Amino acid sequence: MRIAYQYNHLNAREYLLVNKNVQFTELQNSITTLDANNYLKISLDKAKFGIVIYSQGKINSAIQKYLRARGWAESKVYYYVTSDEPTTREIVHILDKDQQKQIIESRGHVSHSTYNQVDFQKDRIAVEVQFGKYFSVAYDLHVKHTFFYSRNDIDVGIEVIPTKAMEESMDTGVPWFENEVTNVIREGRTNPPVPILVLGIEPDAIASKEPTDYSDEELAVILKSMDAAKYDTQKNKLLRENLSPDKRAILERRICKIDHCLAMIRE
């Protein structure tokens, strides 16, 4: 894979290059040494049914394996909250969760335990690899990174998301670099108030979406982890729909290839 684009918010990149170059190189290597075309799957979503897409779960796991081996660990911080606004204003900057709980309950309010978590943290750098839903990036930037920065646990945050080119070959609803960076720029230079580097990543070459472009052996490898029962259910639903002749022909061509390779696997 490659890092196609970078958005440098509040001089995060300069800080990393000068102060954390070794750690930044580790993160970059976790991406650039990974071949995303080894992590493909068949989409079972109605809108993209039968096409070959990237498995964000498997790519995320591969990045995680690389970073965990180099000391990047999940960070989870628990704290207490309450519905009372004046008490919240009093405790929001207190780091000791037990002290928060004591203050809340001494005021006669109910305390609720909660937490914030980041995927990877090392040497005061927080990293989120975000292949989930599009709204998760805003939460990462404005809640997670801001939370750990305000606690003085980190000096910089890094957000890793796919580019538009990669997003088009992933499940529906995945965030993409060009859109998320536009959202940050629209909000102004100092929002969020945290140095953050946003990395837009994509495969060196985007894999074909058409199952018919793969050999039987190649497609069989992709299909091995597919939920066959879910595939059959969605396939039967779509075949019963009133599709245009062109759409039906494309769907049936994909299904024919997939069914053939599934039969090979079962033999």
XYZ file of C-alpha atoms in Angstrom:
267
model
C 0.000 0.000 0.000
C 1.023 3.619 -0.206
C 0.345 6.852 1.643
C -1.188 8.846 -1.186
C -1.998 12.044 0.702
C -1.230 13.761 3.988
C -3.040 16.609 5.723
C -0.900 18.414 8.271
C -2.996 20.038 11.021
C -1.246 22.384 13.488
C 2.262 21.278 12.402
C 1.795 17.655 13.405
C 4.042 16.414 10.594
C 6.914 18.713 11.571
C 6.656 17.559 15.177
C 6.788 13.910 14.122
C 9.723 14.340 11.756
C 11.798 16.257 14.287
C 10.847 14.562 17.555
C 9.354 11.136 16.730
C 10.867 10.135 13.404
C 11.534 6.523 14.434
C 7.962 6.004 15.589
C 6.556 7.787 12.547
C 8.641 5.551 10.287
C 7.240 2.471 12.059
C 3.715 3.633 11.363
C 4.482 4.378 7.726
C 6.103 0.957 7.298
C 3.027 -0.761 8.749
C 1.172 0.638 5.727
C 3.743 0.571 2.930
C 4.895 -3.018 3.577
C 1.319 -4.304 3.379
C -0.173 -5.574 0.103
C -3.889 -4.762 0.324
C -4.604 -6.996 -2.668
C -3.953 -9.976 -0.409
C -7.000 -8.964 1.662
C -9.993 -9.140 -0.649
C -13.545 -10.357 -0.155
C -16.861 -10.561 -1.978
C -19.350 -7.850 -1.066
C -22.679 -9.095 0.254
C -24.202 -5.600 0.494
C -27.192 -5.128 -1.769
C -25.687 -2.098 -3.536
C -22.385 -3.850 -4.274
C -23.398 -7.494 -4.232
C -20.989 -9.877 -5.910
C -18.126 -7.459 -6.537
C -14.615 -7.904 -5.164
C -13.759 -5.358 -2.455
C -11.123 -4.842 0.207
C -11.629 -6.427 3.606
C -11.079 -3.550 5.996
C -11.158 -5.900 8.960
C -8.258 -7.971 7.632
C -6.244 -4.913 6.589
C -6.778 -3.391 10.016
C -5.641 -6.624 11.652
C -2.486 -6.718 9.518
C -1.567 -3.150 10.509
C -2.347 -3.986 14.127
C -0.102 -7.058 14.080
C 2.791 -5.010 12.702
C 2.444 -2.193 15.233
C 1.736 -4.387 18.268
C 5.027 -6.205 17.619
C 6.778 -2.838 17.883
C 5.237 -1.730 21.152
C 2.183 0.181 19.953
C -0.584 -0.658 22.408
C -4.257 0.130 22.790
C -4.900 2.877 25.327
C -8.126 2.984 27.329
C -8.869 5.601 29.992
C -11.885 5.346 32.299
C -13.582 8.357 33.862
C -16.902 9.347 35.453
C -19.671 11.607 34.127
C -22.922 12.989 35.502
C -25.987 14.793 34.223
C -25.356 17.860 36.408
C -23.688 20.602 34.360
C -21.984 22.585 37.190
C -20.471 19.377 38.561
C -19.352 18.344 35.107
C -17.560 21.673 34.661
C -15.835 21.105 38.000
C -14.574 17.602 37.285
C -13.956 17.611 33.538
C -10.253 18.448 33.930
C -9.643 16.164 36.918
C -7.579 13.147 35.833
C -8.248 10.891 38.827
C -11.465 8.980 38.109
C -11.977 8.095 41.770
C -11.837 11.767 42.684
C -14.370 12.504 39.937
C -16.687 9.844 41.329
C -16.316 11.161 44.879
C -17.154 14.739 43.861
C -20.171 13.686 41.803
C -21.653 11.576 44.570
C -20.853 14.123 47.283
C -23.099 16.529 45.375
C -25.913 13.989 45.501
C -25.724 13.046 41.805
C -25.423 9.686 40.085
C -21.978 8.873 38.643
C -21.657 6.925 35.395
C -18.445 5.144 34.427
C -17.317 5.480 30.813
C -14.059 5.526 28.842
C -12.183 6.743 25.794
C -9.918 4.479 23.768
C -7.440 4.742 20.895
C -6.208 1.879 18.707
C -2.499 2.518 19.159
C -0.432 4.687 21.480
C 3.321 4.902 21.886
C 5.687 7.593 23.108
C 2.932 10.232 23.345
C 1.532 9.532 19.856
C -2.047 8.319 19.375
C -3.054 6.542 16.170
C -6.517 5.631 14.912
C -6.878 3.427 11.830
C -10.407 4.189 10.713
C -12.102 1.828 8.251
C -15.448 1.952 10.054
C -18.375 4.253 9.356
C -17.805 7.767 8.036
C -18.997 9.482 11.235
C -16.262 7.758 13.253
C -13.548 10.082 11.928
C -15.223 13.175 13.393
C -15.480 11.362 16.742
C -11.802 10.415 16.579
C -10.663 13.950 15.784
C -12.934 15.931 18.089
C -13.319 13.503 20.990
C -10.620 10.823 21.157
C -7.518 12.757 20.100
C -8.729 15.864 21.910
C -9.402 13.864 25.083
C -5.924 12.343 25.254
C -4.263 15.619 24.274
C -6.130 17.605 26.945
C -5.036 15.034 29.557
C -1.414 15.596 28.460
C -1.136 11.907 27.519
C -0.133 12.666 23.911
C 1.541 15.422 21.925
C 0.137 14.504 18.514
C -2.551 12.363 16.903
C -2.535 10.456 13.606
C -5.670 9.429 11.709
C -5.327 6.785 8.983
C -8.190 6.554 6.465
C -8.630 5.315 2.888
C -8.615 7.614 -0.112
C -11.674 7.943 -2.345
C -10.088 5.540 -4.827
C -9.851 2.850 -2.156
C -13.203 3.656 -0.529
C -14.972 2.885 -3.803
C -13.727 -0.694 -3.468
C -14.808 -1.137 0.161
C -18.041 -1.644 2.072
C -20.592 1.151 1.961
C -20.325 4.009 4.452
C -16.539 4.009 4.859
C -14.860 7.433 5.379
C -12.484 8.793 2.737
C -9.579 11.202 2.957
C -10.672 13.924 0.558
C -14.044 14.360 2.247
C -12.807 14.224 5.834
C -9.998 16.719 5.227
C -12.492 19.103 3.623
C -14.577 18.870 6.801
C -11.569 19.773 8.951
C -10.544 22.714 6.755
C -14.108 24.031 6.736
C -14.072 24.225 10.540
C -11.002 26.469 10.683
C -7.316 26.113 11.369
C -7.562 25.656 15.145
C -10.385 23.121 15.232
C -9.733 20.512 16.534
C -7.202 22.124 18.913
C -4.786 19.196 18.588
C -1.832 18.605 16.223
C -3.129 15.849 13.931
C -1.722 14.262 10.801
C -4.349 12.689 8.538
C -2.993 9.999 6.207
C -4.904 8.926 3.099
C -3.880 5.402 2.139
C -4.627 3.209 -0.870
C -3.282 0.109 -2.651
C -0.438 0.580 -5.115
C -2.848 -0.729 -7.755
C -6.590 -1.024 -7.163
C -7.795 -4.609 -7.616
C -10.515 -5.349 -10.152
C -14.035 -5.397 -8.741
C -15.263 -8.012 -11.223
C -15.038 -11.633 -10.068
C -14.878 -12.690 -13.717
C -11.457 -10.989 -13.973
C -9.970 -13.525 -11.557
C -8.906 -17.078 -12.252
C -10.897 -19.814 -10.553
C -8.009 -20.429 -8.169
C -7.652 -16.740 -7.267
C -11.353 -16.300 -6.644
C -11.522 -19.503 -4.595
C -8.947 -18.023 -2.186
C -11.033 -14.842 -1.851
C -14.200 -16.854 -1.229
C -12.843 -19.103 1.518
C -13.773 -16.720 4.325
C -17.158 -15.698 2.900
C -20.392 -16.424 4.767
C -21.925 -18.782 2.197
C -25.356 -18.844 3.854
C -25.571 -15.048 3.849
C -24.413 -15.021 0.237
C -27.156 -17.445 -0.817
C -29.843 -15.466 1.031
C -28.865 -12.153 -0.544
C -28.413 -13.746 -3.966
C -31.918 -15.221 -3.948
C -33.423 -11.900 -2.826
C -31.754 -9.982 -5.641
C -32.666 -12.542 -8.298
C -36.324 -12.142 -7.349
C -36.204 -8.382 -7.861
C -37.431 -6.659 -11.003
C -34.054 -5.650 -12.423
C -33.350 -4.094 -15.799
C -32.006 -6.553 -18.408
C -28.519 -5.036 -18.230
C -28.338 -5.161 -14.432
C -29.666 -8.721 -14.365
C -27.106 -9.837 -16.929
C -24.245 -8.349 -14.891
C -25.575 -9.869 -11.670
C -26.032 -13.307 -13.197
C -22.538 -13.228 -14.712
C -21.025 -12.485 -11.300
C -23.146 -15.111 -9.576
C -22.240 -17.737 -12.150
C -18.525 -17.203 -11.546
C -18.878 -17.166 -7.761
C -21.108 -20.242 -7.662
C -18.662 -22.133 -9.874
C -15.748 -21.362 -7.532
C -17.825 -22.186 -4.439
C -18.527 -25.587 -5.961
C -14.767 -26.046 -6.461
C -14.122 -25.288 -2.804
C -16.771 -27.764 -1.644
C -15.435 -30.633 -3.748
